[in-house]
Tab-separated table of C-alpha atoms in Angstrom:
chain	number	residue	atom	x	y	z
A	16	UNK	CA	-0.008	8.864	6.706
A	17	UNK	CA	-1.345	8.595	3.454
A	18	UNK	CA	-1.340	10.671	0.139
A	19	UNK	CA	0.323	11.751	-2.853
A	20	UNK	CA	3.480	13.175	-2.471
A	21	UNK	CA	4.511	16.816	-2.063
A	22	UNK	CA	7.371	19.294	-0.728
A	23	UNK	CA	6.385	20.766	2.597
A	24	UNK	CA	8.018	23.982	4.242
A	25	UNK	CA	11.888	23.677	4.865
A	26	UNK	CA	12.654	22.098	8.040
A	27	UNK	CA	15.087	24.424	10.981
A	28	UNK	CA	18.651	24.808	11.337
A	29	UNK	CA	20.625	24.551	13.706
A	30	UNK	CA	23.594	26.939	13.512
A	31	UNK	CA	25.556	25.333	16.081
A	32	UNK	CA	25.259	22.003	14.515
A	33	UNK	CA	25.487	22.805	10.858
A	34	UNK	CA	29.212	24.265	11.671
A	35	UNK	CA	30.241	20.932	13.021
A	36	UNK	CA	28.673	19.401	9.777
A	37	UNK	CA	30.908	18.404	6.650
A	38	UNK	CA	29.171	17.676	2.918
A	39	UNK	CA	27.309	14.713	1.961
A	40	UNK	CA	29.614	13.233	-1.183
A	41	UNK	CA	27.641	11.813	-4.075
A	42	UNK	CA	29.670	9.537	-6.795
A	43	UNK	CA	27.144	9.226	-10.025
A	44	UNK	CA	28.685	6.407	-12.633
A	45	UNK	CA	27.388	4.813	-15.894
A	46	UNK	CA	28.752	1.214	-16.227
A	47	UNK	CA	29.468	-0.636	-19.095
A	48	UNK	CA	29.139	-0.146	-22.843
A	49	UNK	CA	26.667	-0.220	-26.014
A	50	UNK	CA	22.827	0.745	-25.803
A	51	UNK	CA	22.491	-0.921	-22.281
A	52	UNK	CA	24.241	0.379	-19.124
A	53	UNK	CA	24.305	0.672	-15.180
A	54	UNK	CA	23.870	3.707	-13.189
A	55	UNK	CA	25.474	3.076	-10.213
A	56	UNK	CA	25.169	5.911	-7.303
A	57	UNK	CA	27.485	5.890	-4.302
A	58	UNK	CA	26.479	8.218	-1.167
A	59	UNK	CA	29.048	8.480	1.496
A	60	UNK	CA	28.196	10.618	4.446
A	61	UNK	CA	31.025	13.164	5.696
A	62	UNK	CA	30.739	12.236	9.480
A	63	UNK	CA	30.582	8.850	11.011
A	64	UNK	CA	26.284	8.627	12.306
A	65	UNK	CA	25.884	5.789	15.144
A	66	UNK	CA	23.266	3.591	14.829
A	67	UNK	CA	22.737	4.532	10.750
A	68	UNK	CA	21.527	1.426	10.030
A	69	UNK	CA	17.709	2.620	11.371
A	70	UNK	CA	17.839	4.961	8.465
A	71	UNK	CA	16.639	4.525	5.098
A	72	UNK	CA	18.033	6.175	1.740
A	73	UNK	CA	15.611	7.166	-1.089
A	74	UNK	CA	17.077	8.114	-4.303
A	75	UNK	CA	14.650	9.623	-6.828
A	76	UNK	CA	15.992	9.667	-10.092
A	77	UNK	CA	15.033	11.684	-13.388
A	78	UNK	CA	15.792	9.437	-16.248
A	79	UNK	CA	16.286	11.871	-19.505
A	80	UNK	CA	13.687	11.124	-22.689
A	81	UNK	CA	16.881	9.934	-24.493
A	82	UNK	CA	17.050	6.410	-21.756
A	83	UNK	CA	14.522	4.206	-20.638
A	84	UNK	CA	14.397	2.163	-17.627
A	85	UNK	CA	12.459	-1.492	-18.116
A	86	UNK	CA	9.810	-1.690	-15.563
A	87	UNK	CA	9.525	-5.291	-16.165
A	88	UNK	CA	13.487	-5.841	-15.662
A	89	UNK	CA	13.184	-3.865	-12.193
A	90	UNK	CA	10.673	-6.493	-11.282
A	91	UNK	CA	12.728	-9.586	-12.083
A	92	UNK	CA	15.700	-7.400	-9.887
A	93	UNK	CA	13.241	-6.990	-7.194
A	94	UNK	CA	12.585	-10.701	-7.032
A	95	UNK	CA	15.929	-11.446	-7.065
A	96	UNK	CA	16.986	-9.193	-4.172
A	97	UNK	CA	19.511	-7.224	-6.385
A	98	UNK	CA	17.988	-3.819	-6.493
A	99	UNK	CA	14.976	-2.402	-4.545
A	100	UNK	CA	13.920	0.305	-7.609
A	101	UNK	CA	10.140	1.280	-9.397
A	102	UNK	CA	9.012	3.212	-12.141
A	103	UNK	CA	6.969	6.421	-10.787
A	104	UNK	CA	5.900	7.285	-14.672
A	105	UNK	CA	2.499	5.819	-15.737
A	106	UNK	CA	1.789	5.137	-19.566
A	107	UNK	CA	5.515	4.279	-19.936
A	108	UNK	CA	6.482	3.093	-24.041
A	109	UNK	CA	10.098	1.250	-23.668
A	110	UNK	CA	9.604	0.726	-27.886
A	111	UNK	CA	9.441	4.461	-28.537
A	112	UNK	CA	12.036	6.470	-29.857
A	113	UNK	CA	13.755	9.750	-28.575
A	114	UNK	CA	11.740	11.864	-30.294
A	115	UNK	CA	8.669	10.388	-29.271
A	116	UNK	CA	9.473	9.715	-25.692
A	117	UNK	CA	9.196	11.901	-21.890
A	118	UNK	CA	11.461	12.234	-19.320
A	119	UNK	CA	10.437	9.499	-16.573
A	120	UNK	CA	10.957	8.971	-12.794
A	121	UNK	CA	12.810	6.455	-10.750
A	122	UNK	CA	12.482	6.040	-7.355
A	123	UNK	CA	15.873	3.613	-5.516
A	124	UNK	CA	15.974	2.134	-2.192
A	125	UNK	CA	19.853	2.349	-1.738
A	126	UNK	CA	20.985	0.274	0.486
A	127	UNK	CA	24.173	0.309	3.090
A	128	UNK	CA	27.704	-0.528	1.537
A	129	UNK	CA	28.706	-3.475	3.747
A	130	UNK	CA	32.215	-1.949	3.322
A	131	UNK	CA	31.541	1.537	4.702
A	132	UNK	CA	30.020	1.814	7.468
A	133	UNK	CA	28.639	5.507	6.779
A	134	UNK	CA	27.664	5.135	2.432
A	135	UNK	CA	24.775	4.000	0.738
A	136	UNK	CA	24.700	2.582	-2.933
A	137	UNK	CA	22.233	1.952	-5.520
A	138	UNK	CA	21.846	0.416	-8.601
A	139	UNK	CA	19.889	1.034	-11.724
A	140	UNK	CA	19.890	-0.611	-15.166
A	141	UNK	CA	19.388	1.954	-18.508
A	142	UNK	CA	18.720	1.412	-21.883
A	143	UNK	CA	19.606	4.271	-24.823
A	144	UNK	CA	16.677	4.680	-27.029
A	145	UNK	CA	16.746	5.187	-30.815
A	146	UNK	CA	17.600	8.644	-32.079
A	147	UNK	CA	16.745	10.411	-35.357
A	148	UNK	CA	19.592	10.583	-37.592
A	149	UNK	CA	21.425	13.325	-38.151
A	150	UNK	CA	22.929	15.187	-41.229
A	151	UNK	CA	26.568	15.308	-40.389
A	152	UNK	CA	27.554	13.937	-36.795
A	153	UNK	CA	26.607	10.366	-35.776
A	154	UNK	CA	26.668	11.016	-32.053
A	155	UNK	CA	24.271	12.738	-29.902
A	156	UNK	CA	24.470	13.774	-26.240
A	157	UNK	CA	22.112	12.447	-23.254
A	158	UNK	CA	22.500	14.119	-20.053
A	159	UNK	CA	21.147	12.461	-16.923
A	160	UNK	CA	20.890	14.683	-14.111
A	161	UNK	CA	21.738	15.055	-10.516
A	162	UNK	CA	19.083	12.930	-8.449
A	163	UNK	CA	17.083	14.054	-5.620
A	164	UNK	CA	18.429	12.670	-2.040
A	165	UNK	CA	15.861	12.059	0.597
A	166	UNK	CA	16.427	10.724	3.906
A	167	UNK	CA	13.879	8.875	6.605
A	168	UNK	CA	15.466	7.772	10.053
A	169	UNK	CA	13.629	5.967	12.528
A	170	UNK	CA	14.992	8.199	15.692
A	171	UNK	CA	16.668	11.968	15.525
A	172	UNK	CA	20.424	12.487	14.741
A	173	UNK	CA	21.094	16.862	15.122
A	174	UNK	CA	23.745	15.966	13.169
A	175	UNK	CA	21.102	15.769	10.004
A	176	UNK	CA	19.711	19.569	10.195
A	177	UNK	CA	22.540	20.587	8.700
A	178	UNK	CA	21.872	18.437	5.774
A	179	UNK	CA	17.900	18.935	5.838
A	180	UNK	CA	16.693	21.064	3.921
A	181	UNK	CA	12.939	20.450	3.096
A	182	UNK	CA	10.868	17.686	3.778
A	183	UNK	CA	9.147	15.727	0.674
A	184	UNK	CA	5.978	12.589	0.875
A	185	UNK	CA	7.089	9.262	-0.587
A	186	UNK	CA	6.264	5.768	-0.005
A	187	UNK	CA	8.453	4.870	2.759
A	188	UNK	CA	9.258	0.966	0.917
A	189	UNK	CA	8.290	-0.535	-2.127
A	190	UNK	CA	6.137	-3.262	0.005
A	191	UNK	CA	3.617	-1.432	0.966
A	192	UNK	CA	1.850	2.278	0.310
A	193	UNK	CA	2.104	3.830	3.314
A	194	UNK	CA	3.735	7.371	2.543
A	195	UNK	CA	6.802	8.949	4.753
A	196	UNK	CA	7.400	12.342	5.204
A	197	UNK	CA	11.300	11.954	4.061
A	198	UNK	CA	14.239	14.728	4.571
A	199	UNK	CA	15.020	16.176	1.241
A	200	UNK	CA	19.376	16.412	1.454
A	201	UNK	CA	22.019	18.331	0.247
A	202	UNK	CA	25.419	17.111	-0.698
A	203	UNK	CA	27.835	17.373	-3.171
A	204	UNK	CA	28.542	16.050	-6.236
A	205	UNK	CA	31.614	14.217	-7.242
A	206	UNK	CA	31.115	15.202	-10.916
A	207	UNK	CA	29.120	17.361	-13.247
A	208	UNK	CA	25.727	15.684	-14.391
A	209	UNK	CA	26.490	12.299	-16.512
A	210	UNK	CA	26.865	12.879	-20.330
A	211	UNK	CA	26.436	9.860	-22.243
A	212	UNK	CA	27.058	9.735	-26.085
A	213	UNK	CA	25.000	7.540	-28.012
A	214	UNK	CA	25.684	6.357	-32.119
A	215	UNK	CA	22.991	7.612	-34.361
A	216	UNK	CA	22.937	7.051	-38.106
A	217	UNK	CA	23.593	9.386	-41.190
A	218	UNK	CA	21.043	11.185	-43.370
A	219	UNK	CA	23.536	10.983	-46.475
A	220	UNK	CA	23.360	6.746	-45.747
A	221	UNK	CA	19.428	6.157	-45.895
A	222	UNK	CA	19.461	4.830	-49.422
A	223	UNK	CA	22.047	2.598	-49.348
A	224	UNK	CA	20.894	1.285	-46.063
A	225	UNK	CA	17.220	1.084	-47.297
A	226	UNK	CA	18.751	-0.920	-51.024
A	227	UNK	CA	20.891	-3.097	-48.604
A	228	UNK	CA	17.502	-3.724	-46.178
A	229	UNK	CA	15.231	-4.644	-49.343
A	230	UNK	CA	18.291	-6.882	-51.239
A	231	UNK	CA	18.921	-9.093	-48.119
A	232	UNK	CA	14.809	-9.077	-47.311
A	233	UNK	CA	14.201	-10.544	-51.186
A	234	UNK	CA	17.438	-13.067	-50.991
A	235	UNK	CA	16.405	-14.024	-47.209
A	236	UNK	CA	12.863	-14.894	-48.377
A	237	UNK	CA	13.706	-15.990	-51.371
A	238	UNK	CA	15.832	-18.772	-49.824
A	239	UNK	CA	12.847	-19.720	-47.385
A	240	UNK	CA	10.494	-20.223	-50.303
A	241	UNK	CA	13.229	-22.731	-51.984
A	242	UNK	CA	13.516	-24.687	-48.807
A	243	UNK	CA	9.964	-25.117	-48.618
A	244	UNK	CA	9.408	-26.380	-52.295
A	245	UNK	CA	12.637	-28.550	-52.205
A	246	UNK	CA	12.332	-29.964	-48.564
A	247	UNK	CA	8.590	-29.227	-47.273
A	248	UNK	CA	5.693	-32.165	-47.660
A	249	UNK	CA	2.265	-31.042	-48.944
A	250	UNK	CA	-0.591	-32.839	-48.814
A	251	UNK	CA	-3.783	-32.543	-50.972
């Protein structure tokens, strides 16, 4: 099937089933420090599934106006078999600012933990964008969001109606365009949506930054043009 993706009507329950059923756990993570981090999302599933390995994990993640994700860095990830993740956003500025940027879309292949037979992790590398400054604080808040969990297996489990709870069009792999009709999941989150904090600068220190910009610019240049005369060969 082919098309552009949309939620269809919510798939049946099974009563019987769903009481047998415990949660899906999802573990959310930012790695690392400064402006350019990891999201790292763990999905273990609460009851052992034979045979999980014919199923695929799709994570589709929002990524806040305050981050960016670097489509060109997914590619070089993709080549090197580290994460299987694309942009969904079209017209996509990494150079813009906060203020100047929209929310964007990520959609992640997880892949099986090799550890656990039953969980799923994927990987995501995000860059903070610059802020405005602000008048007294110099932090602001970025929130990233709980993703969206879809599912696609290659034969029935019952065990996953009580996990279905919709089903939602996607591409069903990043190697070719051929669209899946995936099981939107529920689960449960380990904690509350991510908060990252991210430095901004101070209102009260834009002159003194802008004096120390334009001293250092002059001396810099300054310097460059002495080399040139002292050092450099011209030729008439």
């Amino acid at each position: 099937t082919r098309g552009s993706p949309a939620v269809l009507g919510a798939a049946p329950s099974d009563a019987g089933t769903r009481a047998m059923c415990s949660e899906i756990i999802l573990r959310q993570e930012v790695l690392k420090d400064g402006f350019h981090r990891d999201l790292l999302i763990k999905v273990k599933f609460g009851e052992s599934i034979e045979d999980l390995q014919t199923c695929r994990l799709l994570i589709k993640q929002d990524i806040p106006a305050g981050l960016f994700v670097d489509p060109y860095e997914l590619a070089s990830l993709r080549e090197r078999n580290i994460t299987e993740a694309v942009m969904v956003s079209e017209n996509f500025d990494i150079e813009a600012p906060n203020y100047l940027s929209k929310e964007s879309e990520v959609l992640i292949y997880a892949r099986q933990d090799s550890q656990c037979v039953d969980c799923f992790q994927a990987f995501l590398p995000v860059h903070y964008r610059y802020h405005r400054p602000h008048s007294h604080d110099g932090e602001t808040s970025i929130v990233v969001n709980h993703p969206d969990l879809l599912m696609f297996c290659d034969q029935e489990f019952p065990i996953l109606k009580c996990w279905a709870h919709s089903k939602v069009a996607a591409p069903c792999a990043l190697e070719n365009e051929d669209i899946c009709q995936w099981n939107k999941m529920k689960y449960k989150s380990v904690y509350k949506n991510v908060t990252l904090q991210v430095p901004v600068g101070l209102t009260i220190h834009t002159s003194l930054v802008c004096s120390v910009t334009l001293f250092v610019t002059i001396l810099c240049s300054t310097l460059i043009l002495v080399a040139v005369f002292k050092y450099g060969y011209f030729s008439l």
